[in-house]
Amino acid sequence: MADPSGGAYAHRLEARRIESSAAVVGSSLDLVVTDEGEVLEFDIASEPTVNPPVSDIRDIERICFVYRQGRRFGETAPSHVLFKREDFPRDLVHLCSTGPGGPAAPCLALGGLQPLYERAGIEAVLERMRKFLRDAKTGTLTADGWEPVPFGIDQVPCHGEVIPHLFQDHALAHLGDGWALGMALNVEEAEGRFVDVFPQVLRPEDMVGALGHHNSPGKKRRAIPWVFVWPTNVASEGEPIFDDWRIGAELYEGMKRIGVDHAFDTAIGALLKHHIDFSCHREPIGGKGLVVVLGVWRPVPIMREFFGYSDDPEARRLELRAFRVSQDTGKEIVAPDARVETIVGDYPGSPELYRWVAGVDVIPPVALIGAGAIGSALFNHLARSGLNDALVLDHDRMRPHNLTRHTADTASLYQPKGDAASRLMHGLVRDWSRKFESLERDVTMSPVDELVASVEARLVIDATADERVRQRMDELRTKADVTIVRSEMFHDGRLGITFVVPPDGPALADMMNMLIASAPVDPAVAAWLEHEQMHPLGPDPLLAGFGCTSQTIHLPLHAIEQHASVATATILGDRTQPGIAINPVDERFRPTGSRWLPVEPFTTLVPATAPDWTVRISATALKCITKARAQALPSETGGYLYGAWDPTQRTITVTTATPLPPSSTASATSLQLGPAGATDEERRLVLKTRGRIYLCGTWHSHPNGSASMSGRDYTTMMEHHARDVQTLNPTLLVIAADGEVQSHLKLP
């Protein structure tokens, strides 16, 4: 034995850390170096308990930190930890399997020791060791639930796919059966060994047909039977059962210990009766194969941290372990010398797995309109976050230049863009766990009623850059109770915008005007509007081939992903609050910080003089009017209205209301407004919005009575109308009274 304090610097430093750690007997350290690796042995004291210990944990225990498989003392965490004492209690839970008769090995970390070591050094491992001894002494190892026994510490496992909750639920629902049969796909090639355990339970008479369906001549991936056995008595077993079994004899002894050996024999007999030969591909001359799944009822359910187990606490008490049994062609599959390997089963790729890994809630069914650059990125993010029900609508087809920024490949060229989304969805999840439909449809040309029927009860994501689609979304909202999220990019990709419009939220057109109106206080919005004013013709077309053109901008995929990431976070967040996610990036497409602009619902007014028009007033503007009226009482007051109007949609959107302008005169019975645009705020608004928010009307208050027009109000409006008619602008007057607001409109 070597003294670690006299070795290399890394050894001495690590030894000093261990010696100074709580409960470690400093003079007890010994480092053993062999060809297989290094073993550090030392004594550690367990904490005293108030009540007598429930397990034979001594006051001093001898511990071995084993460094193998590329691990080195002083540089990494141990590959595993062992107790030196041969009679250390083996009836504890949370022990790793070390093979029949092997030393006891505590399971100290669900994710392995190395991540702990990288975060906090050897002290983190020692803290886990002290906690294990304390919990073992007090009988609280299963306080958080039962931990499935890890596979053998020196065994290279066979990987595969297993859905544990299906076995647990089946065992509880068919408790008295004790055994079940099914099929697994066995792969044994140069790249490795793999077993896909199919979740369907089959009748013995159906096994031949199921296996034969996958076992056509020449295939290396061969279907083999699986046998699942469990105790028919739910009386719990509290001691560790599963050891590091390597041969058939050890596996069969384990089944006797569980009490499922007779059920296993019955299941094998049923297979032999139906002429199952267990043949599979094994290099170089073939062989036989069988998957064995064992279940043991435990006192408490499996820990909630483990994914894929049953939601039923009673079924979740069944601890599972799967093994691949293989044998030479000329021998019996059930034999003492059969080769046994532990199967470490991954949960198959599925929406529920992706949601669990991503840490997101269930995603509602989605209707994605536009599977272009940002649309395909959004779909990719959502699909990998657990989306399992999607409808994609896009009338365009994939072309070579699209591959720069789309989630697609050459297999999608000249196919509908929705096909790339379909290929992605099929590549991520099993057919049985997802719903997907792609429609080659131009939303702007589809009747609204047809669109409603397609997207009803879905979260609508509009990822187009088409103004006509935005208008169609506002039409859709009038006929369907849907939430709409629209994501698009401006300023040649330097500004990403995501609108969230719940059913009772503002129209998308109104939210766009609110975004523009934020330019005086948002530099990124102001920079975008300035850029558009300076470059009114927009991006240059892509010229290719014999005159092929496509309007595009020079923009890398990572810039698309920047905006898609913020949009995805917005989609997965609180969609009940209307607002705008603003995501600017700098000239090199580096993020500068996203922000959220809340947009409260607008108040919609219908002028009596123009009932086919609507006047929509933002909550900000209405609060300004209400506050100014209350402060001016008993006098009248008023101001100017800024926003935009759309003659096609017959709407006027008011984003901003000013307080009483300079040079105004007001009394309890009269009001004369000073000139518009006389304040710094008004001038800044018009300048920063580049004229896209403009003067569109006036407002004034009535201290008493209703908000109806008086004769004097009508005369004033007609004076304004005489000026507006020269430019074909509508004349808007809003009157605020006590608890009432009316709009009055005169068209040119």
XYZ file of C-alpha atoms in Angstrom:
748
model
C 0.000 0.000 0.000
C 1.090 3.534 -0.790
C 0.724 6.697 1.241
C -1.224 9.121 -0.948
C 0.252 12.074 0.913
C 3.691 11.265 -0.428
C 2.823 10.859 -4.096
C 2.135 13.280 -6.923
C 0.869 16.748 -6.136
C -2.677 15.891 -7.296
C -2.629 12.873 -4.962
C -1.397 14.902 -2.012
C -3.919 17.657 -2.572
C -6.853 15.222 -2.886
C -5.671 13.312 0.186
C -5.545 16.541 2.180
C -9.120 17.362 1.157
C -10.340 13.917 2.216
C -8.416 13.967 5.515
C -9.909 17.349 6.424
C -13.460 16.309 5.543
C -15.927 15.689 8.364
C -16.058 12.139 9.828
C -12.993 10.897 7.906
C -10.292 9.273 10.027
C -7.295 11.137 8.648
C -4.581 8.620 9.472
C -6.453 5.768 7.765
C -5.841 6.647 4.108
C -4.156 4.008 1.928
C -3.811 4.132 -1.852
C -3.521 0.807 -3.678
C -2.225 0.994 -7.260
C -2.667 -1.997 -9.578
C -2.688 -2.638 -13.313
C -6.493 -2.378 -13.228
C -6.522 1.033 -11.583
C -6.325 2.709 -8.193
C -8.218 2.097 -4.957
C -8.223 4.554 -2.074
C -9.198 2.982 1.265
C -10.067 4.995 4.369
C -12.222 4.916 7.487
C -15.247 7.131 7.960
C -17.397 7.585 11.048
C -21.168 7.325 10.811
C -23.335 9.784 12.697
C -24.731 8.699 16.058
C -28.511 8.254 16.181
C -30.996 9.016 18.952
C -32.815 5.711 18.447
C -31.101 2.375 17.928
C -29.913 1.927 14.302
C -32.287 -0.069 12.115
C -29.372 -1.537 10.131
C -25.955 -2.901 11.044
C -24.044 0.285 10.297
C -20.941 0.456 12.502
C -19.554 3.569 14.136
C -16.547 3.278 11.796
C -16.809 1.859 8.280
C -13.985 1.104 5.866
C -14.647 2.658 2.443
C -13.025 1.990 -0.937
C -12.974 4.658 -3.651
C -12.312 2.660 -6.823
C -10.747 4.412 -9.843
C -11.107 2.398 -13.045
C -12.328 2.916 -16.613
C -10.102 5.948 -17.159
C -10.675 7.492 -13.719
C -7.675 8.649 -11.656
C -7.364 9.546 -7.997
C -6.908 13.268 -7.531
C -8.219 14.095 -11.016
C -11.700 12.565 -11.244
C -14.474 11.105 -9.151
C -14.267 7.394 -8.308
C -15.794 5.072 -10.899
C -17.621 3.429 -7.999
C -17.578 3.097 -4.212
C -17.424 -0.150 -2.186
C -17.708 -1.111 1.466
C -14.633 -3.062 2.630
C -16.495 -5.038 5.308
C -17.560 -8.439 3.930
C -20.516 -8.712 6.304
C -21.845 -5.254 5.477
C -25.661 -5.596 5.344
C -26.909 -6.549 1.885
C -30.579 -6.024 2.735
C -30.301 -2.244 2.225
C -31.972 -0.550 -0.672
C -30.009 1.807 -2.933
C -27.176 -0.682 -3.409
C -25.618 -1.183 -6.816
C -25.520 -4.752 -8.104
C -22.039 -6.254 -7.951
C -22.714 -9.891 -8.745
C -23.545 -12.805 -6.461
C -21.306 -12.664 -3.396
C -19.766 -9.342 -4.432
C -19.052 -6.449 -2.053
C -21.737 -3.960 -1.124
C -21.699 -0.853 -3.327
C -23.802 2.147 -2.277
C -25.607 4.106 -4.958
C -24.653 7.682 -4.058
C -25.853 9.652 -7.086
C -28.604 8.951 -9.618
C -26.635 10.699 -12.358
C -23.208 9.331 -11.451
C -20.431 10.759 -9.283
C -18.471 12.639 -11.948
C -21.009 15.498 -12.371
C -20.958 16.009 -8.591
C -17.166 16.006 -8.603
C -16.997 18.558 -11.385
C -19.258 20.914 -9.446
C -17.938 20.587 -5.901
C -14.948 18.238 -5.885
C -14.386 15.183 -3.729
C -16.261 16.807 -0.830
C -19.543 16.318 -2.707
C -18.850 12.573 -2.947
C -17.966 12.409 0.751
C -21.161 14.291 1.663
C -23.209 11.743 -0.297
C -21.347 8.965 1.523
C -22.151 10.450 4.944
C -25.787 10.916 3.941
C -26.061 7.298 2.774
C -24.715 6.001 6.099
C -27.054 8.299 8.062
C -30.129 7.278 6.041
C -29.172 3.600 6.251
C -28.869 3.881 10.024
C -32.228 5.615 10.411
C -34.114 3.566 7.800
C -34.917 6.554 5.579
C -33.237 5.472 2.333
C -36.627 5.246 0.633
C -38.029 8.505 2.011
C -38.227 9.884 -1.544
C -39.415 6.626 -3.093
C -37.861 3.387 -4.250
C -34.765 3.693 -6.407
C -34.433 1.006 -9.096
C -31.225 -0.947 -8.612
C -28.595 0.225 -11.115
C -26.991 -2.255 -13.462
C -23.708 -3.930 -12.513
C -20.832 -1.567 -11.814
C -18.394 -3.558 -13.978
C -20.852 -4.713 -16.637
C -21.168 -3.261 -20.121
C -24.954 -3.239 -20.525
C -27.005 -4.006 -23.592
C -28.872 -0.877 -24.645
C -32.450 -0.855 -25.810
C -35.863 0.729 -25.679
C -38.381 -0.175 -22.990
C -41.631 1.468 -21.854
C -41.782 0.553 -18.155
C -45.258 1.834 -17.321
C -46.877 -0.549 -19.810
C -45.377 -3.539 -17.989
C -46.333 -2.133 -14.583
C -49.900 -1.358 -15.624
C -50.308 -4.772 -17.258
C -49.030 -6.620 -14.182
C -51.428 -4.799 -11.854
C -54.379 -5.244 -14.226
C -53.619 -8.974 -14.695
C -52.149 -9.702 -11.298
C -53.186 -13.337 -11.145
C -51.656 -14.265 -14.537
C -48.054 -13.931 -13.417
C -46.602 -13.963 -16.939
C -47.018 -12.422 -20.363
C -45.406 -12.708 -23.786
C -44.394 -10.267 -26.475
C -41.810 -9.503 -29.097
C -38.510 -7.631 -29.129
C -36.270 -6.593 -31.987
C -32.721 -7.834 -31.481
C -29.786 -6.081 -33.158
C -26.250 -7.436 -32.905
C -23.788 -5.799 -35.263
C -20.336 -4.313 -35.300
C -21.775 -0.996 -34.070
C -23.128 -2.581 -30.913
C -25.978 -4.523 -29.331
C -29.490 -3.175 -29.080
C -32.879 -4.548 -28.050
C -36.165 -2.799 -28.804
C -38.775 -4.260 -26.454
C -42.129 -3.828 -28.184
C -44.860 -2.836 -25.703
C -47.666 -5.038 -27.082
C -48.669 -8.143 -25.113
C -49.326 -11.068 -27.486
C -51.166 -14.354 -27.106
C -48.966 -17.462 -27.421
C -50.754 -18.478 -30.635
C -49.952 -15.075 -32.191
C -46.233 -15.191 -31.490
C -45.224 -17.178 -34.598
C -46.905 -14.742 -36.968
C -45.570 -11.668 -35.155
C -41.997 -12.955 -35.137
C -42.189 -14.142 -38.732
C -43.369 -10.717 -39.893
C -40.011 -9.226 -38.904
C -37.775 -12.206 -39.681
C -37.526 -12.225 -43.448
C -34.378 -13.935 -44.770
C -31.183 -11.896 -44.766
C -32.192 -9.421 -42.079
C -29.733 -8.871 -39.262
C -32.418 -7.320 -37.095
C -34.307 -10.329 -35.848
C -37.430 -10.480 -33.727
C -37.147 -12.607 -30.593
C -39.668 -13.312 -27.821
C -39.815 -11.512 -24.539
C -41.126 -13.114 -21.364
C -42.425 -10.922 -18.542
C -42.972 -12.493 -15.115
C -44.110 -10.948 -11.823
C -45.285 -12.184 -8.404
C -49.034 -12.742 -8.246
C -48.966 -11.722 -4.589
C -48.464 -7.989 -4.130
C -46.798 -8.520 -0.746
C -43.789 -6.230 -0.989
C -40.153 -7.270 -1.025
C -37.895 -4.868 0.873
C -34.463 -6.325 0.157
C -32.344 -5.881 -2.962
C -32.993 -8.708 -5.422
C -31.312 -7.918 -8.701
C -27.629 -8.782 -8.778
C -25.122 -8.532 -11.586
C -26.219 -11.804 -13.145
C -24.059 -12.949 -16.077
C -25.202 -16.530 -16.777
C -28.497 -18.390 -16.978
C -27.947 -20.237 -13.683
C -27.630 -16.964 -11.765
C -30.693 -15.513 -13.487
C -32.775 -18.589 -12.686
C -31.698 -18.496 -9.027
C -32.812 -14.862 -8.941
C -36.209 -15.854 -10.302
C -36.506 -18.458 -7.556
C -35.685 -15.756 -5.016
C -38.503 -13.602 -6.427
C -40.844 -16.593 -6.696
C -41.476 -16.349 -10.440
C -39.505 -19.411 -11.619
C -42.653 -21.499 -12.171
C -44.320 -18.677 -14.105
C -41.191 -18.413 -16.253
C -41.212 -22.149 -16.962
C -44.888 -21.940 -17.951
C -44.214 -19.048 -20.325
C -41.260 -20.837 -21.969
C -43.404 -23.943 -22.309
C -46.104 -21.936 -24.098
C -43.491 -20.669 -26.570
C -42.073 -24.134 -27.231
C -45.571 -25.522 -27.667
C -46.057 -23.073 -30.527
C -42.697 -23.991 -32.080
C -40.794 -20.805 -31.270
C -37.099 -21.546 -31.891
C -35.604 -18.291 -30.427
C -33.278 -17.934 -33.425
C -31.553 -14.592 -33.955
C -28.547 -13.165 -35.740
C -25.267 -13.589 -33.845
C -21.851 -13.301 -35.375
C -20.468 -15.386 -36.920
C -22.819 -18.394 -37.152
C -26.093 -17.269 -35.642
C -27.648 -18.180 -32.320
C -30.679 -17.858 -30.103
C -32.081 -14.953 -28.173
C -34.686 -14.147 -25.523
C -35.586 -11.084 -23.485
C -36.600 -11.649 -19.868
C -38.363 -8.883 -17.909
C -38.648 -9.449 -14.161
C -40.898 -7.534 -11.784
C -40.706 -7.253 -7.974
C -43.321 -5.509 -5.831
C -41.666 -2.928 -3.579
C -42.916 -1.315 -0.342
C -43.197 2.152 -1.925
C -43.566 3.446 -5.484
C -40.544 4.104 -7.673
C -39.126 7.605 -7.126
C -40.899 10.314 -9.092
C -37.569 11.471 -10.552
C -37.544 8.377 -12.776
C -39.401 9.005 -16.003
C -41.617 6.527 -17.805
C -43.084 4.637 -14.854
C -46.802 4.289 -14.191
C -48.853 7.206 -12.879
C -50.748 4.696 -10.719
C -48.875 4.580 -7.368
C -49.823 0.940 -6.864
C -48.519 -0.137 -10.273
C -45.444 2.046 -9.779
C -44.429 -0.198 -6.865
C -43.325 -2.846 -9.376
C -39.575 -2.573 -9.863
C -38.484 -3.892 -13.248
C -35.261 -5.313 -14.652
C -34.779 -6.550 -18.217
C -32.172 -9.028 -19.471
C -31.112 -10.290 -22.855
C -30.419 -14.031 -22.799
C -28.365 -15.372 -25.718
C -27.183 -18.884 -26.590
C -25.389 -20.827 -29.308
C -27.528 -22.304 -32.060
C -27.189 -25.902 -30.956
C -28.016 -25.316 -27.287
C -31.181 -24.702 -25.300
C -32.027 -21.079 -24.609
C -32.888 -21.915 -20.987
C -29.575 -23.339 -19.817
C -27.136 -22.674 -16.941
C -24.434 -21.463 -19.350
C -26.629 -19.057 -21.328
C -25.180 -15.585 -21.607
C -27.119 -12.942 -19.620
C -26.794 -9.188 -20.135
C -28.628 -6.417 -18.348
C -30.694 -4.223 -20.678
C -30.515 -0.510 -19.925
C -33.763 0.580 -21.485
C -34.209 4.057 -22.886
C -37.734 5.373 -23.175
C -38.572 5.562 -26.904
C -38.632 8.928 -28.613
C -42.099 10.315 -27.930
C -43.839 13.622 -27.169
C -44.136 12.830 -23.461
C -40.395 12.126 -23.241
C -39.505 15.336 -25.049
C -41.837 17.373 -22.816
C -40.264 15.847 -19.709
C -36.721 16.515 -20.898
C -37.627 20.029 -22.082
C -39.512 20.760 -18.855
C -42.594 22.114 -20.623
C -46.302 21.568 -20.183
C -48.495 19.764 -22.675
C -48.602 21.726 -25.929
C -52.094 22.185 -27.371
C -52.825 21.095 -30.951
C -51.184 23.570 -33.306
C -52.083 24.965 -36.710
C -48.920 26.375 -38.270
C -49.549 28.748 -41.146
C -46.372 29.155 -43.164
C -43.577 26.565 -42.983
C -40.905 28.924 -44.291
C -37.675 29.893 -42.577
C -39.002 31.008 -39.195
C -42.030 28.710 -39.449
C -39.890 25.597 -39.929
C -37.629 26.662 -37.053
C -40.656 27.150 -34.797
C -42.007 23.753 -35.806
C -38.646 22.129 -35.091
C -38.512 23.675 -31.601
C -42.093 22.715 -30.807
C -41.744 19.177 -32.150
C -38.675 18.633 -29.965
C -40.552 20.113 -27.003
C -43.270 17.467 -27.204
C -45.770 18.669 -29.797
C -47.880 15.698 -30.832
C -50.770 17.179 -32.820
C -50.032 19.543 -35.692
C -51.589 20.889 -38.869
C -49.303 22.728 -41.315
C -50.702 24.972 -44.052
C -48.399 26.312 -46.765
C -48.959 26.660 -50.502
C -45.270 27.059 -51.404
C -42.739 24.426 -52.449
C -39.162 23.911 -51.340
C -36.446 25.310 -53.588
C -32.649 24.998 -53.285
C -32.031 28.461 -51.840
C -34.604 27.734 -49.107
C -32.282 25.090 -47.633
C -30.051 27.874 -46.297
C -32.618 28.734 -43.641
C -35.252 25.974 -43.582
C -35.336 22.874 -41.426
C -35.216 20.615 -44.484
C -32.820 18.785 -46.799
C -32.538 17.887 -50.482
C -35.116 15.123 -50.055
C -37.696 17.919 -49.702
C -36.749 19.830 -52.860
C -39.708 20.825 -55.048
C -42.057 19.189 -52.555
C -44.637 21.122 -50.503
C -42.926 22.830 -47.581
C -45.259 21.001 -45.226
C -43.587 17.737 -46.295
C -40.370 18.768 -44.552
C -42.341 19.262 -41.329
C -43.945 15.855 -41.849
C -40.545 14.229 -42.334
C -39.261 15.861 -39.155
C -42.300 14.722 -37.155
C -42.051 11.155 -38.425
C -38.345 11.085 -37.629
C -38.842 12.123 -34.021
C -41.764 10.060 -32.759
C -43.540 6.771 -33.333
C -46.580 6.748 -35.578
C -48.779 5.741 -32.669
C -47.879 8.810 -30.600
C -48.485 11.732 -32.928
C -51.049 13.307 -35.222
C -49.909 15.298 -38.231
C -51.525 16.734 -41.340
C -50.077 18.939 -44.058
C -52.259 20.974 -46.419
C -50.903 22.666 -49.556
C -53.149 25.688 -49.213
C -52.948 29.453 -49.735
C -54.599 30.908 -46.644
C -55.249 34.238 -48.347
C -57.324 32.497 -51.027
C -59.225 30.101 -48.770
C -62.744 31.012 -47.621
C -62.764 32.040 -43.982
C -65.334 29.381 -43.073
C -63.075 26.713 -44.582
C -60.135 28.063 -42.587
C -62.214 28.020 -39.396
C -63.072 24.365 -39.956
C -59.376 23.533 -40.398
C -57.947 25.329 -37.355
C -60.835 25.078 -34.899
C -59.728 24.239 -31.334
C -56.062 24.679 -32.292
C -53.434 27.214 -31.296
C -52.885 29.148 -34.524
C -49.280 30.136 -35.263
C -48.917 32.525 -38.178
C -45.288 32.462 -39.323
C -45.803 34.267 -42.612
C -44.509 37.680 -43.590
C -47.629 38.406 -45.609
C -49.760 41.405 -44.690
C -52.747 39.691 -46.304
C -52.380 36.739 -43.934
C -52.340 39.119 -40.975
C -55.627 40.564 -42.193
C -57.014 37.065 -42.688
C -56.094 36.215 -39.101
C -58.191 39.159 -37.913
C -61.067 37.823 -40.018
C -60.561 34.388 -38.494
C -60.823 35.813 -34.971
C -64.295 37.159 -35.697
C -65.566 33.647 -36.494
C -63.538 31.340 -34.231
C -62.591 31.385 -30.554
C -58.859 30.893 -31.149
C -55.563 32.179 -29.812
C -53.258 33.467 -32.538
C -49.499 33.880 -32.290
C -47.896 35.694 -35.215
C -44.103 35.731 -35.569
C -42.234 37.717 -38.188
C -38.986 39.587 -38.789
C -38.246 43.173 -39.777
C -35.204 45.357 -40.425
C -33.535 42.724 -42.627
C -33.713 40.176 -39.842
C -32.446 42.439 -37.066
C -35.829 42.701 -35.331
C -37.962 39.710 -34.440
C -41.552 40.342 -33.391
C -44.031 37.881 -31.900
C -47.637 38.921 -31.314
C -49.785 36.992 -28.832
C -53.498 37.504 -29.387
C -55.885 35.553 -27.125
C -59.574 35.364 -28.138
C -60.504 38.541 -26.253
C -57.326 40.409 -27.199
C -56.749 43.247 -29.668
C -56.731 42.700 -33.409
C -53.369 42.004 -34.995
C -53.681 45.221 -36.991
C -54.166 47.177 -33.768
C -51.175 45.451 -32.149
C -49.020 46.328 -35.148
C -49.981 49.989 -34.702
C -49.148 49.752 -30.991
C -45.746 48.331 -31.908
C -45.125 51.229 -34.287
C -46.341 53.717 -31.661
C -43.680 52.390 -29.247
C -40.903 53.805 -31.469
C -40.360 56.934 -29.319
C -39.357 54.746 -26.369
C -37.968 51.665 -28.150
C -34.765 52.286 -30.139
C -35.001 48.976 -32.034
C -38.489 49.757 -33.330
C -37.402 53.273 -34.233
C -34.349 51.926 -36.101
C -36.541 49.523 -38.074
C -38.947 52.267 -39.157
C -36.062 54.549 -40.118
C -34.528 51.712 -42.179
C -37.815 51.115 -43.986
C -38.130 54.790 -44.790
C -34.611 54.872 -46.196
C -35.059 51.644 -48.167
C -38.651 51.827 -49.430
C -38.180 49.263 -52.204
C -37.335 46.472 -49.789
C -34.882 43.595 -50.350
C -33.359 42.726 -53.705
C -34.628 39.646 -55.545
C -32.573 36.486 -55.884
C -31.750 36.126 -59.605
C -30.931 32.611 -60.789
C -31.072 30.283 -63.755
C -32.979 31.569 -66.773
C -34.639 34.390 -64.916
C -35.900 32.716 -61.711
C -36.570 35.362 -59.068
C -37.410 35.199 -55.399
C -37.439 38.167 -53.065
C -35.102 37.383 -50.218
C -32.593 38.945 -47.836
C -29.093 37.893 -46.881
C -29.635 36.261 -43.519
C -27.962 33.239 -41.871
C -29.874 30.440 -40.189
C -28.550 31.304 -36.751
C -30.276 34.695 -36.984
C -33.555 32.908 -37.749
C -32.951 30.656 -34.751
C -32.405 33.694 -32.500
C -35.895 34.949 -33.269
C -37.473 31.482 -33.356
C -36.135 30.765 -29.868
C -37.767 33.881 -28.410
C -40.965 33.122 -30.311
C -40.988 29.541 -29.009
C -40.502 30.713 -25.433
C -43.429 33.072 -25.970
C -45.601 30.306 -27.421
C -44.810 27.966 -24.520
C -45.446 30.717 -21.977
C -48.617 32.465 -20.836
C -50.745 32.824 -23.948
C -53.672 34.359 -22.056
C -52.110 37.843 -21.897
C -52.015 39.868 -25.138
C -48.710 41.462 -25.932
C -45.685 41.696 -28.182
C -42.305 40.014 -27.723
C -39.660 42.321 -29.198
C -36.325 40.670 -29.984
C -33.666 42.944 -31.483
C -30.196 41.757 -32.553
C -27.218 43.870 -33.584
C -25.686 44.181 -37.014
C -23.831 40.891 -36.510
C -27.049 39.168 -35.342
C -25.948 38.949 -31.724
C -28.821 39.179 -29.203
C -29.211 42.481 -27.390
C -32.059 41.482 -25.087
C -35.689 40.647 -25.753
C -38.511 42.439 -24.003
C -42.258 42.169 -23.574
C -44.688 44.923 -24.524
C -48.093 44.230 -22.930
C -51.069 45.367 -24.969
C -54.347 45.679 -23.131
C -57.632 45.071 -24.976
C -58.894 47.920 -27.141
C -62.264 49.590 -26.733
C -64.315 49.285 -29.920
C -66.726 52.081 -30.813
C -69.199 52.098 -33.715
C -70.008 55.607 -34.966
C -73.738 56.163 -35.433
C -73.003 58.213 -38.537
C -70.912 55.399 -40.117
C -72.142 52.067 -38.692
C -70.041 49.989 -41.095
C -66.856 51.499 -39.621
C -65.246 50.794 -36.240
C -63.063 53.008 -34.083
C -60.695 51.061 -31.839
C -59.075 52.972 -28.979
C -56.107 51.563 -27.085
C -56.304 51.203 -23.330
C -53.392 53.660 -23.037
C -55.223 56.325 -24.996
C -58.495 55.757 -23.144
C -56.772 56.019 -19.746
C -55.224 59.314 -20.814
C -58.652 60.655 -21.839
C -60.339 59.473 -18.636
C -57.597 60.873 -16.409
C -57.480 64.233 -18.191
C -61.285 64.592 -17.981
C -61.309 63.866 -14.232
C -58.514 66.379 -13.552
C -60.199 69.125 -15.596
C -63.610 68.956 -13.920
C -65.777 71.012 -13.853
C -64.256 72.399 -17.070
C -64.149 70.749 -20.443
C -60.855 69.480 -21.790
C -59.618 67.682 -24.869
C -56.743 66.861 -27.129
C -55.684 65.150 -30.300
C -55.854 61.503 -31.355
C -52.999 59.780 -33.118
C -53.091 56.400 -34.827
C -53.838 55.059 -38.279
C -56.823 54.278 -40.443
C -57.485 51.508 -42.938
C -60.093 52.250 -45.605
C -60.130 48.623 -46.778
C -60.967 47.276 -43.341
C -63.036 50.391 -42.463
C -61.250 50.859 -39.169
C -59.522 53.670 -37.337
C -57.031 52.595 -34.682
C -56.221 55.175 -32.002
C -52.954 54.415 -30.212
C -52.292 57.748 -28.508
C -54.385 60.535 -26.988
C -52.771 63.827 -25.986
C -53.741 65.955 -23.019
C -54.878 69.534 -23.496
C -52.458 71.127 -25.991
C -50.782 74.508 -25.474
C -52.722 77.654 -26.402
C -56.043 75.917 -25.641
C -58.896 77.646 -23.846
C -61.400 75.670 -21.816
C -64.343 76.395 -19.546
C -67.316 74.494 -18.194
C -69.252 75.139 -21.406
C -66.678 75.613 -24.161
C -63.366 74.384 -25.502
C -60.995 75.741 -28.120
C -58.046 73.438 -28.833
C -54.640 74.855 -29.598
C -52.830 73.705 -32.744
C -51.887 70.026 -33.158
C -48.259 68.955 -33.125
C -47.211 71.787 -30.824
C -45.657 69.550 -28.140
C -42.341 67.713 -28.122
C -44.200 64.460 -27.462
C -46.344 64.815 -30.589
C -43.432 65.818 -32.781
C -41.325 62.947 -31.465
C -44.171 60.464 -32.055
C -44.619 61.511 -35.687
C -40.859 61.658 -36.302
C -39.941 58.323 -34.723
C -42.851 56.455 -36.303
C -41.869 57.938 -39.682
C -45.395 59.145 -40.322
C -46.993 55.710 -39.877
C -48.747 57.004 -36.753
C -50.402 60.286 -37.582
C -53.067 62.742 -36.522
C -56.427 61.052 -37.054
C -58.903 62.973 -34.889
C -59.724 64.972 -31.790
C -61.331 64.268 -28.442
C -62.989 66.379 -25.828
C -64.960 65.863 -22.629
C -68.435 66.716 -21.454
C -68.350 67.495 -17.717
C -72.029 66.588 -17.411
C -74.596 64.749 -19.503
C -74.020 62.248 -22.268
C -71.304 61.800 -24.885
C -73.641 62.699 -27.746
C -72.698 65.527 -30.081
C -74.014 68.953 -29.330
C -74.751 71.471 -32.048
C -71.455 73.199 -31.311
C -69.637 69.820 -31.545
C -71.192 69.216 -34.946
C -70.140 72.634 -36.171
C -66.581 72.036 -35.006
C -66.434 68.597 -36.657
C -67.681 70.030 -39.948
C -64.967 72.690 -39.829
C -62.380 69.927 -39.509
C -64.137 67.950 -42.228
C -63.785 70.857 -44.663
C -60.022 70.549 -44.315
C -59.907 66.694 -44.249
C -61.996 66.249 -47.367
C -59.257 67.865 -49.449
C -56.987 64.872 -48.663
C -59.854 62.322 -48.533
C -59.234 61.699 -44.840
C -62.072 60.779 -42.474
C -62.917 63.213 -39.679
C -63.039 61.597 -36.235
C -64.392 63.108 -33.032
C -64.411 61.212 -29.721
C -66.442 62.552 -26.805
C -65.936 61.356 -23.224
C -68.657 61.847 -20.609
C -69.232 60.348 -17.186
C -68.809 56.588 -17.775
C -69.477 56.894 -21.506
C -67.345 57.334 -24.622
C -68.770 57.851 -28.107
C -67.160 58.204 -31.511
C -68.496 60.382 -34.294
C -67.214 59.993 -37.820
C -67.625 61.985 -41.006
C -66.326 60.323 -44.175
C -64.980 62.327 -47.142
